[in-house]
Amino acid sequence: MAKRPKVVLDEPSGTIWPENFNLLSQKTSSKLLPVLEVIGTGSPQSAVLSCHCSYLAIVTRGEDASILLFIVSMTEKKFYLLKKINALCTALTFHPYQENTLILASASCKVYRINVDDGSVIPMEGHTSPAEAIQLGARSPLVITHNAHEVLLWSWPSVSLTSRMRHDETVTVVWAGHVWQRDELVVSFINGSVLIWVSHTRNIQVHIEPPKGLDFDFKAFVLSRGGEWLVGGGKSHLLVTYSLISRSVAQVVQLPASCSDVYQPVFLPSVHPNYSQVLALLNSTGVLNIIDFTTATKLKTIRSQRFNIDMVNVSDDGNFLAVTFANCITKIYAVRALFPEDPKNVSIPQITKEEVAFKIVEKREKEEREEEIRRRDRRKKTMELQELLDKNKWYKILQEFNSYPEKYRHLIWLSMLEVPRNYSVFSSLLDKGTHTSFEGLQEVLQLSDGTLLRTLQGTLSCLAHWAPFLSSVEYLPEFVFPFVKMFHSNRLLCFEVTVTIIMNWCNLWFEFWPKPGITVLNVVEQIVCEVDPTLLAHLTMLKVTAEDYAWSLLTTAFSKVLSTSDWLVLWDHILSNQLSFLPCVTAAFTLRSRKTLFTCSDANEVKMYYCQESWVPIKQVLDKAYVLHSKLSEASLPKNIFGTFTPVPRNGLPLFSIGPRDARHEEIENMEREFSQLHLRTQHPSQRGSAPGAVHQEKEEDMVYMVGRDELQKQEDECLDSILKLRKRHLASTLPEKENSSNSRTRSSSHKKQA
C-alpha cells in the first residue's frame, strides 16, 4: 500500500514526499482518507487555503520558540519558509482572487499584507487590541478585521483604513463581514443580535433580534456564499439561521445528536447538484460533521481517536478541505469525497483578478444607471396604472355590468380608497404585538384557518394601538373580518383598508357611545318611513327598532345576510359612490325584504332574519338604493352630514377624533330626534300613505303635536319676557336719577294725553 504524501516542516524548504497525489481523482467512499498530510514542528499552528488551490499557509512554532510562516505550493509540490514572525499569529487568510497575497494578524495589534512570491510586507496599523478574525469577500472592495470590541474596514487594494466602528464593550463582537451582493456590512454579537449597515452611509439600517427563549452565548457565525443567509451557533445543539434579505430570523434548526455545540461553521462550495447548501460544523470536542443545511442531516464525520480538531478551512474552488489537529498535523481531504455520491460534471466558475477589479471600479456607475432605469420604468408603470384605474372609467363599467371584474377588483378597491401603503408606520404598530383586548379571539370566533385568524388578530391589534377607543367596540371583529378575508395575503393592506373605511363610512357610528349610531339609524328610519310607512308601523308594532335591523346590517358590513359574491358586488357600489349611499343600501335591503318581514310575528323572528343569509337578489337591493339616493329629500337624507371621502395621508395616520360626544350634545340630539319623529308622525296622509286605524291614530298624534307645540310656544314666550325684564332693569340702573325723573314725568304726561 502506497504511503500518503507528506510535508514535514523541519527545514527552510523541501518537497512533498511522495509526489503522486491528485485531489481531483479522489472519490467518495465509506472510509474517508486524507490525500496529503502536513506535519508541523510544534504548536500552535493554523491552516488557510487560497481559493485557487495554489498555496497552503501554515504557521507553526520552531524549536527555538520562534513563530514560523511556511508556504506549501500545491502546484509545484514544494514548501518553503516565508517569514519569521515576532508575535503570535491570531488570524490568517489568503485574498480570494489574489492567491499570492496573504493577510496576517498578529498579537502585536498589527495586520500585515504579505506577498507570497517575494515576501514583501505592508503593515496595516489601527487596532488597539489584536485582531481575532479577517473577512474578505470574493467581489468585495473591503477587507474587514475585528476583535471583540472594534471592527475596522480597509479599502482594497490600497489597504488604507477607511472606517472604525466601535461598539459597547459590554457586548462582544463575534463576527463581522461585508455582503458585497447588496453592499451591506453585517456585524453579529455574542447575544445573537445582528446589526446591518449600508456600507457607503454607515447608518444603522436594521437590528435583528435573536429568537425569544434562546439563552446561550453565540460563538461563531458564517455567511452563505450567496449572501442570503447568516448562520450562527454556540453552546447549544441549535443552529439559528438569519435571513439577510427579509431581515429576520428565518428558522432555528436542531442539529443531529453528535453536534452538541457549534465552535466553527464553514459553508462548502456548491460542487454537488443534489447538495446545494452543505455546512461543515466543528464542535468544541474536536469533531467535524458535514451537514446538509437544507435538511439538517449528517453526511460525513471527521474525527480522530486521540487528537481533537482545532481548525477547518476550505478552498473556494471546491477542491480540498484542510483540517488541523491538536498534534500539529494538517490533513487535506478532497471535498468531493465528503458527499454520499460522486458529483458528475460539476465545475466551479473561477474569478479572475481583472473581472473583480472591473466590477469594483464600475460598480457605482452601473448601479446608478440601473437605478435610473428602474425609476423611469416605475414612473411609466405608475402613469399607466393611474390611467387604467381612473375612477370615472371604472364607474362606467360598474354601471354597465353591475360589478367590477373579479380579476382586477383587488386593485380597483385599493385605487378607490387611495391606500398609501405606509410600511414604516404599520411596522411600528405591528411591533407593539397583540393587543390585550384581542388575545382570546380564537375562543370568540373559532376560525379553523390559523393564518386568517392571526391576520385578523394582527389587524385588530394595530387598529387598537392606533385608536385605543376601538378596543372597546364589541362588533369590530365582525365588521373588519370580511375585509381582512379579502386582503389577508397582505397585512398592511388589511390595516389601511379598514382604517380608510372606518374613518369615512363609520364616522357617525361612535357619537353617543355605547349607544348605537343614532344619527345613521335616524336617517335609515326616516327613509323607510318616507317610502313605506306601513312597513315601519308593522315593525313598530312588533317592537322592532332600527337598532334591530339597520344596526345589525351595518356592524357586520352586510356579511351575514349576503353570500361572498353578492357581498363583493355590494361593496363595489358602496366604495364607488358617495358616503351617503351606505344608509340608502341599508334601507333598500329592509324595503326589499318587505314581504318576508310582514310574515314575522315577533321581534325575535325579525332579528333572526337579519342574522342569516337572505334570498333577496342583490341587484334589486342596489336598484332600490340608487332610486332612494337620487330621489329622497334633504330632510330624510341629509347628505352633508356624512361628509366627503378623505384618504389616509401618506407617511402617517389620521387622528381618530370620532369618539363619543359630550353628554349635553347627546341630550340635544335626543330632543332633535324626538321632534324629528314628531314631524314624521304629523305629516299629511297624502305624503305618507294610510294604514289600518290611521284616522284614530292621526287624531291622537295631532293632539300630541298641538300640546307639544303649545308647550314649546309657552316656554319661548316666558323666556322672552324674562329677557325683556332683565334688559329694562339693566337700563334703569345705568341712567342718572334726574334723567329718570324727567323721563318718568314725560311718560306720565304722555299717558295723560293718551287718556
mmCIF file of C-alpha atoms in Angstrom, residues 262-486:
data_model
loop_
_atom_site.group_PDB
_atom_site.id
_atom_site.type_symbol
_atom_site.label_atom_id
_atom_site.label_comp_id
_atom_site.label_asym_id
_atom_site.label_seq_id
_atom_site.Cartn_x
_atom_site.Cartn_y
_atom_site.Cartn_z
ATOM 1 C CA VAL A 262 -21.041 24.923 17.369
ATOM 2 C CA TYR A 263 -17.412 26.045 17.537
ATOM 3 C CA GLN A 264 -16.681 26.828 13.859
ATOM 4 C CA PRO A 265 -19.115 26.631 10.908
ATOM 5 C CA VAL A 266 -17.904 26.655 7.277
ATOM 6 C CA PHE A 267 -20.039 26.613 4.124
ATOM 7 C CA LEU A 268 -18.634 24.257 1.491
ATOM 8 C CA PRO A 269 -18.658 25.278 -2.187
ATOM 9 C CA SER A 270 -21.570 24.049 -4.281
ATOM 10 C CA VAL A 271 -19.899 21.153 -6.070
ATOM 11 C CA HIS A 272 -22.758 18.659 -5.967
ATOM 12 C CA PRO A 273 -26.066 19.183 -7.825
ATOM 13 C CA ASN A 274 -28.077 17.397 -5.118
ATOM 14 C CA TYR A 275 -26.475 19.252 -2.195
ATOM 15 C CA SER A 276 -26.550 22.976 -2.825
ATOM 16 C CA GLN A 277 -26.005 24.071 0.797
ATOM 17 C CA VAL A 278 -23.547 21.957 2.797
ATOM 18 C CA LEU A 279 -22.139 23.065 6.135
ATOM 19 C CA ALA A 280 -19.021 21.789 7.884
ATOM 20 C CA LEU A 281 -19.599 22.131 11.650
ATOM 21 C CA LEU A 282 -16.753 21.810 14.145
ATOM 22 C CA ASN A 283 -17.819 21.414 17.772
ATOM 23 C CA SER A 284 -15.880 22.063 20.976
ATOM 24 C CA THR A 285 -14.988 18.371 21.370
ATOM 25 C CA GLY A 286 -12.984 18.456 18.142
ATOM 26 C CA VAL A 287 -15.404 16.522 15.907
ATOM 27 C CA LEU A 288 -16.161 17.767 12.394
ATOM 28 C CA ASN A 289 -19.605 16.954 10.976
ATOM 29 C CA ILE A 290 -20.613 17.535 7.355
ATOM 30 C CA ILE A 291 -24.282 18.636 7.449
ATOM 31 C CA ASP A 292 -26.787 19.053 4.618
ATOM 32 C CA PHE A 293 -28.034 22.511 5.587
ATOM 33 C CA THR A 294 -31.392 22.214 3.775
ATOM 34 C CA THR A 295 -32.439 19.039 5.593
ATOM 35 C CA ALA A 296 -30.216 19.204 8.731
ATOM 36 C CA THR A 297 -28.983 15.661 8.103
ATOM 37 C CA LYS A 298 -25.426 14.429 8.624
ATOM 38 C CA LEU A 299 -23.452 13.316 5.554
ATOM 39 C CA LYS A 300 -19.977 12.513 6.955
ATOM 40 C CA THR A 301 -17.958 12.785 10.171
ATOM 41 C CA ILE A 302 -14.219 13.530 10.502
ATOM 42 C CA ARG A 303 -12.615 12.805 13.846
ATOM 43 C CA SER A 304 -9.513 11.358 15.497
ATOM 44 C CA GLN A 305 -9.442 8.907 18.348
ATOM 45 C CA ARG A 306 -6.520 10.665 20.026
ATOM 46 C CA PHE A 307 -6.446 14.322 18.956
ATOM 47 C CA ASN A 308 -9.122 16.977 18.619
ATOM 48 C CA ILE A 309 -9.579 19.086 15.515
ATOM 49 C CA ASP A 310 -8.505 22.697 16.126
ATOM 50 C CA MET A 311 -9.364 24.438 12.854
ATOM 51 C CA VAL A 312 -11.067 23.873 9.487
ATOM 52 C CA ASN A 313 -10.799 25.711 6.179
ATOM 53 C CA VAL A 314 -11.857 25.071 2.613
ATOM 54 C CA SER A 315 -10.716 26.290 -0.788
ATOM 55 C CA ASP A 316 -13.246 28.396 -2.673
ATOM 56 C CA ASP A 317 -12.831 26.373 -5.842
ATOM 57 C CA GLY A 318 -14.221 23.348 -4.031
ATOM 58 C CA ASN A 319 -11.229 21.061 -4.449
ATOM 59 C CA PHE A 320 -9.999 20.413 -0.922
ATOM 60 C CA LEU A 321 -10.663 20.822 2.775
ATOM 61 C CA ALA A 322 -7.880 21.428 5.324
ATOM 62 C CA VAL A 323 -8.260 20.114 8.863
ATOM 63 C CA THR A 324 -5.719 20.937 11.597
ATOM 64 C CA PHE A 325 -5.424 18.587 14.583
ATOM 65 C CA ALA A 326 -4.100 19.258 18.082
ATOM 66 C CA ASN A 327 -0.912 17.269 17.371
ATOM 67 C CA CYS A 328 0.214 19.915 14.831
ATOM 68 C CA ILE A 329 -0.768 17.828 11.790
ATOM 69 C CA THR A 330 -2.866 19.312 8.989
ATOM 70 C CA LYS A 331 -4.691 16.825 6.783
ATOM 71 C CA ILE A 332 -6.007 17.671 3.325
ATOM 72 C CA TYR A 333 -9.228 15.985 2.138
ATOM 73 C CA ALA A 334 -10.889 16.126 -1.260
ATOM 74 C CA VAL A 335 -14.230 17.963 -0.951
ATOM 75 C CA ARG A 336 -15.914 15.680 -3.483
ATOM 76 C CA ALA A 337 -15.185 12.726 -1.175
ATOM 77 C CA LEU A 338 -17.367 14.249 1.566
ATOM 78 C CA PHE A 339 -20.639 13.544 -0.280
ATOM 79 C CA PRO A 340 -22.545 10.236 -0.301
ATOM 80 C CA GLU A 341 -22.172 10.037 -4.066
ATOM 81 C CA ASP A 342 -19.755 11.457 -6.614
ATOM 82 C CA PRO A 343 -20.758 14.764 -8.256
ATOM 83 C CA LYS A 344 -20.908 14.488 -12.040
ATOM 84 C CA ASN A 345 -19.802 17.168 -14.495
ATOM 85 C CA VAL A 346 -19.742 19.996 -11.949
ATOM 86 C CA SER A 347 -17.434 22.941 -12.493
ATOM 87 C CA ILE A 348 -16.949 25.910 -10.200
ATOM 88 C CA PRO A 349 -16.581 29.235 -12.060
ATOM 89 C CA GLN A 350 -13.206 30.838 -11.432
ATOM 90 C CA ILE A 351 -12.873 34.527 -10.570
ATOM 91 C CA THR A 352 -10.055 36.407 -12.213
ATOM 92 C CA LYS A 353 -8.390 39.497 -10.845
ATOM 93 C CA GLU A 354 -9.322 41.577 -13.882
ATOM 94 C CA GLU A 355 -13.004 40.654 -13.592
ATOM 95 C CA VAL A 356 -13.203 41.647 -9.935
ATOM 96 C CA ALA A 357 -11.220 44.842 -10.433
ATOM 97 C CA PHE A 358 -13.579 45.863 -13.230
ATOM 98 C CA LYS A 359 -16.615 45.159 -11.070
ATOM 99 C CA ILE A 360 -15.203 47.220 -8.211
ATOM 100 C CA VAL A 361 -14.409 50.219 -10.406
ATOM 101 C CA GLU A 362 -17.636 50.147 -12.405
ATOM 102 C CA LYS A 363 -19.923 49.122 -9.567
ATOM 103 C CA ARG A 364 -21.228 52.548 -8.589
ATOM 104 C CA GLU A 365 -21.793 53.813 -12.137
ATOM 105 C CA LYS A 366 -23.560 50.624 -13.147
ATOM 106 C CA GLU A 367 -25.785 50.711 -10.072
ATOM 107 C CA GLU A 368 -26.698 54.358 -10.722
ATOM 108 C CA ARG A 369 -27.584 53.612 -14.346
ATOM 109 C CA GLU A 370 -29.679 50.628 -13.353
ATOM 110 C CA GLU A 371 -31.426 52.618 -10.622
ATOM 111 C CA GLU A 372 -32.267 55.413 -13.063
ATOM 112 C CA ILE A 373 -33.708 52.862 -15.497
ATOM 113 C CA ARG A 374 -35.774 51.319 -12.698
ATOM 114 C CA ARG A 375 -37.083 54.742 -11.633
ATOM 115 C CA ARG A 376 -38.053 55.572 -15.204
ATOM 116 C CA ASP A 377 -39.827 52.232 -15.594
ATOM 117 C CA ARG A 378 -41.648 52.735 -12.288
ATOM 118 C CA ARG A 379 -42.857 56.198 -13.356
ATOM 119 C CA LYS A 380 -44.100 54.819 -16.650
ATOM 120 C CA LYS A 381 -45.897 51.918 -14.996
ATOM 121 C CA THR A 382 -47.390 54.251 -12.389
ATOM 122 C CA MET A 383 -48.825 56.517 -15.070
ATOM 123 C CA GLU A 384 -50.237 53.546 -16.945
ATOM 124 C CA LEU A 385 -51.739 52.148 -13.754
ATOM 125 C CA GLN A 386 -53.279 55.503 -12.808
ATOM 126 C CA GLU A 387 -54.847 55.747 -16.236
ATOM 127 C CA LEU A 388 -56.055 52.171 -16.015
ATOM 128 C CA LEU A 389 -57.536 52.668 -12.546
ATOM 129 C CA ASP A 390 -59.210 56.005 -13.250
ATOM 130 C CA LYS A 391 -62.351 56.167 -11.100
ATOM 131 C CA ASN A 392 -64.553 57.682 -13.787
ATOM 132 C CA LYS A 393 -63.700 54.971 -16.318
ATOM 133 C CA TRP A 394 -64.273 52.126 -13.907
ATOM 134 C CA TYR A 395 -67.535 53.623 -12.620
ATOM 135 C CA LYS A 396 -68.964 53.449 -16.136
ATOM 136 C CA ILE A 397 -68.056 49.762 -16.269
ATOM 137 C CA LEU A 398 -69.698 49.269 -12.869
ATOM 138 C CA GLN A 399 -72.932 50.864 -14.061
ATOM 139 C CA GLU A 400 -72.962 48.783 -17.228
ATOM 140 C CA PHE A 401 -72.019 45.360 -15.821
ATOM 141 C CA ASN A 402 -73.226 45.864 -12.208
ATOM 142 C CA SER A 403 -69.845 44.791 -10.755
ATOM 143 C CA TYR A 404 -66.120 45.145 -11.245
ATOM 144 C CA PRO A 405 -64.087 42.419 -12.964
ATOM 145 C CA GLU A 406 -63.094 39.821 -10.395
ATOM 146 C CA LYS A 407 -59.531 39.736 -11.724
ATOM 147 C CA TYR A 408 -58.977 43.473 -11.100
ATOM 148 C CA ARG A 409 -61.282 44.057 -8.116
ATOM 149 C CA HIS A 410 -58.364 43.954 -5.661
ATOM 150 C CA LEU A 411 -56.521 46.776 -7.449
ATOM 151 C CA ILE A 412 -59.692 48.771 -8.140
ATOM 152 C CA TRP A 413 -60.646 48.855 -4.477
ATOM 153 C CA LEU A 414 -57.167 49.977 -3.484
ATOM 154 C CA SER A 415 -57.366 52.699 -6.129
ATOM 155 C CA MET A 416 -60.819 53.802 -4.960
ATOM 156 C CA LEU A 417 -59.626 54.016 -1.357
ATOM 157 C CA GLU A 418 -56.279 55.626 -2.333
ATOM 158 C CA VAL A 419 -54.364 53.355 0.046
ATOM 159 C CA PRO A 420 -50.950 54.991 0.766
ATOM 160 C CA ARG A 421 -49.001 51.834 1.789
ATOM 161 C CA ASN A 422 -47.214 53.377 4.781
ATOM 162 C CA TYR A 423 -44.902 50.453 5.562
ATOM 163 C CA SER A 424 -42.891 52.206 8.287
ATOM 164 C CA VAL A 425 -45.971 53.377 10.200
ATOM 165 C CA PHE A 426 -47.587 49.959 10.007
ATOM 166 C CA SER A 427 -44.357 48.278 11.097
ATOM 167 C CA SER A 428 -44.211 50.408 14.246
ATOM 168 C CA LEU A 429 -47.773 49.384 15.144
ATOM 169 C CA LEU A 430 -47.059 45.745 14.362
ATOM 170 C CA ASP A 431 -44.037 45.785 16.686
ATOM 171 C CA LYS A 432 -46.332 46.573 19.634
ATOM 172 C CA GLY A 433 -47.615 42.992 19.461
ATOM 173 C CA THR A 434 -51.077 41.588 20.099
ATOM 174 C CA HIS A 435 -53.433 43.942 21.934
ATOM 175 C CA THR A 436 -54.770 42.578 25.220
ATOM 176 C CA SER A 437 -58.367 43.036 24.032
ATOM 177 C CA PHE A 438 -57.893 40.528 21.210
ATOM 178 C CA GLU A 439 -55.725 37.840 22.831
ATOM 179 C CA GLY A 440 -58.686 35.431 23.181
ATOM 180 C CA LEU A 441 -60.018 35.998 19.675
ATOM 181 C CA GLN A 442 -59.861 32.291 18.774
ATOM 182 C CA GLU A 443 -62.311 31.399 21.547
ATOM 183 C CA VAL A 444 -64.810 34.004 20.297
ATOM 184 C CA LEU A 445 -64.664 33.452 16.531
ATOM 185 C CA GLN A 446 -63.480 29.816 16.392
ATOM 186 C CA LEU A 447 -61.846 30.146 12.980
ATOM 187 C CA SER A 448 -60.376 26.967 11.533
ATOM 188 C CA ASP A 449 -57.905 28.865 9.339
ATOM 189 C CA GLY A 450 -54.994 29.718 11.633
ATOM 190 C CA THR A 451 -53.331 32.079 9.140
ATOM 191 C CA LEU A 452 -56.546 34.067 8.676
ATOM 192 C CA LEU A 453 -57.034 34.222 12.444
ATOM 193 C CA ARG A 454 -53.524 35.601 13.004
ATOM 194 C CA THR A 455 -54.016 38.188 10.257
ATOM 195 C CA LEU A 456 -57.341 39.278 11.759
ATOM 196 C CA GLN A 457 -55.822 39.404 15.241
ATOM 197 C CA GLY A 458 -52.889 41.464 13.982
ATOM 198 C CA THR A 459 -55.177 43.883 12.118
ATOM 199 C CA LEU A 460 -57.424 44.390 15.141
ATOM 200 C CA SER A 461 -54.398 44.903 17.393
ATOM 201 C CA CYS A 462 -52.955 47.543 15.057
ATOM 202 C CA LEU A 463 -56.343 49.298 14.970
ATOM 203 C CA ALA A 464 -56.466 49.300 18.776
ATOM 204 C CA HIS A 465 -52.882 50.606 19.038
ATOM 205 C CA TRP A 466 -53.759 53.390 16.576
ATOM 206 C CA ALA A 467 -57.129 54.256 18.179
ATOM 207 C CA PRO A 468 -57.421 52.820 21.722
ATOM 208 C CA PHE A 469 -61.148 53.582 21.715
ATOM 209 C CA LEU A 470 -61.708 50.864 19.094
ATOM 210 C CA SER A 471 -60.604 48.168 21.543
ATOM 211 C CA SER A 472 -63.931 48.655 23.370
ATOM 212 C CA VAL A 473 -66.062 48.326 20.209
ATOM 213 C CA GLU A 474 -67.517 44.832 20.586
ATOM 214 C CA TYR A 475 -68.627 44.478 16.948
ATOM 215 C CA LEU A 476 -65.244 45.479 15.475
ATOM 216 C CA PRO A 477 -64.074 41.884 14.686
ATOM 217 C CA GLU A 478 -67.293 41.109 12.777
ATOM 218 C CA PHE A 479 -67.080 44.340 10.808
ATOM 219 C CA VAL A 480 -63.387 44.004 9.945
ATOM 220 C CA PHE A 481 -63.400 40.273 9.164
ATOM 221 C CA PRO A 482 -64.755 40.333 5.557
ATOM 222 C CA PHE A 483 -62.199 42.963 4.501
ATOM 223 C CA VAL A 484 -59.363 41.043 6.152
ATOM 224 C CA LYS A 485 -60.544 37.907 4.369
ATOM 225 C CA MET A 486 -60.234 39.684 1.018
#
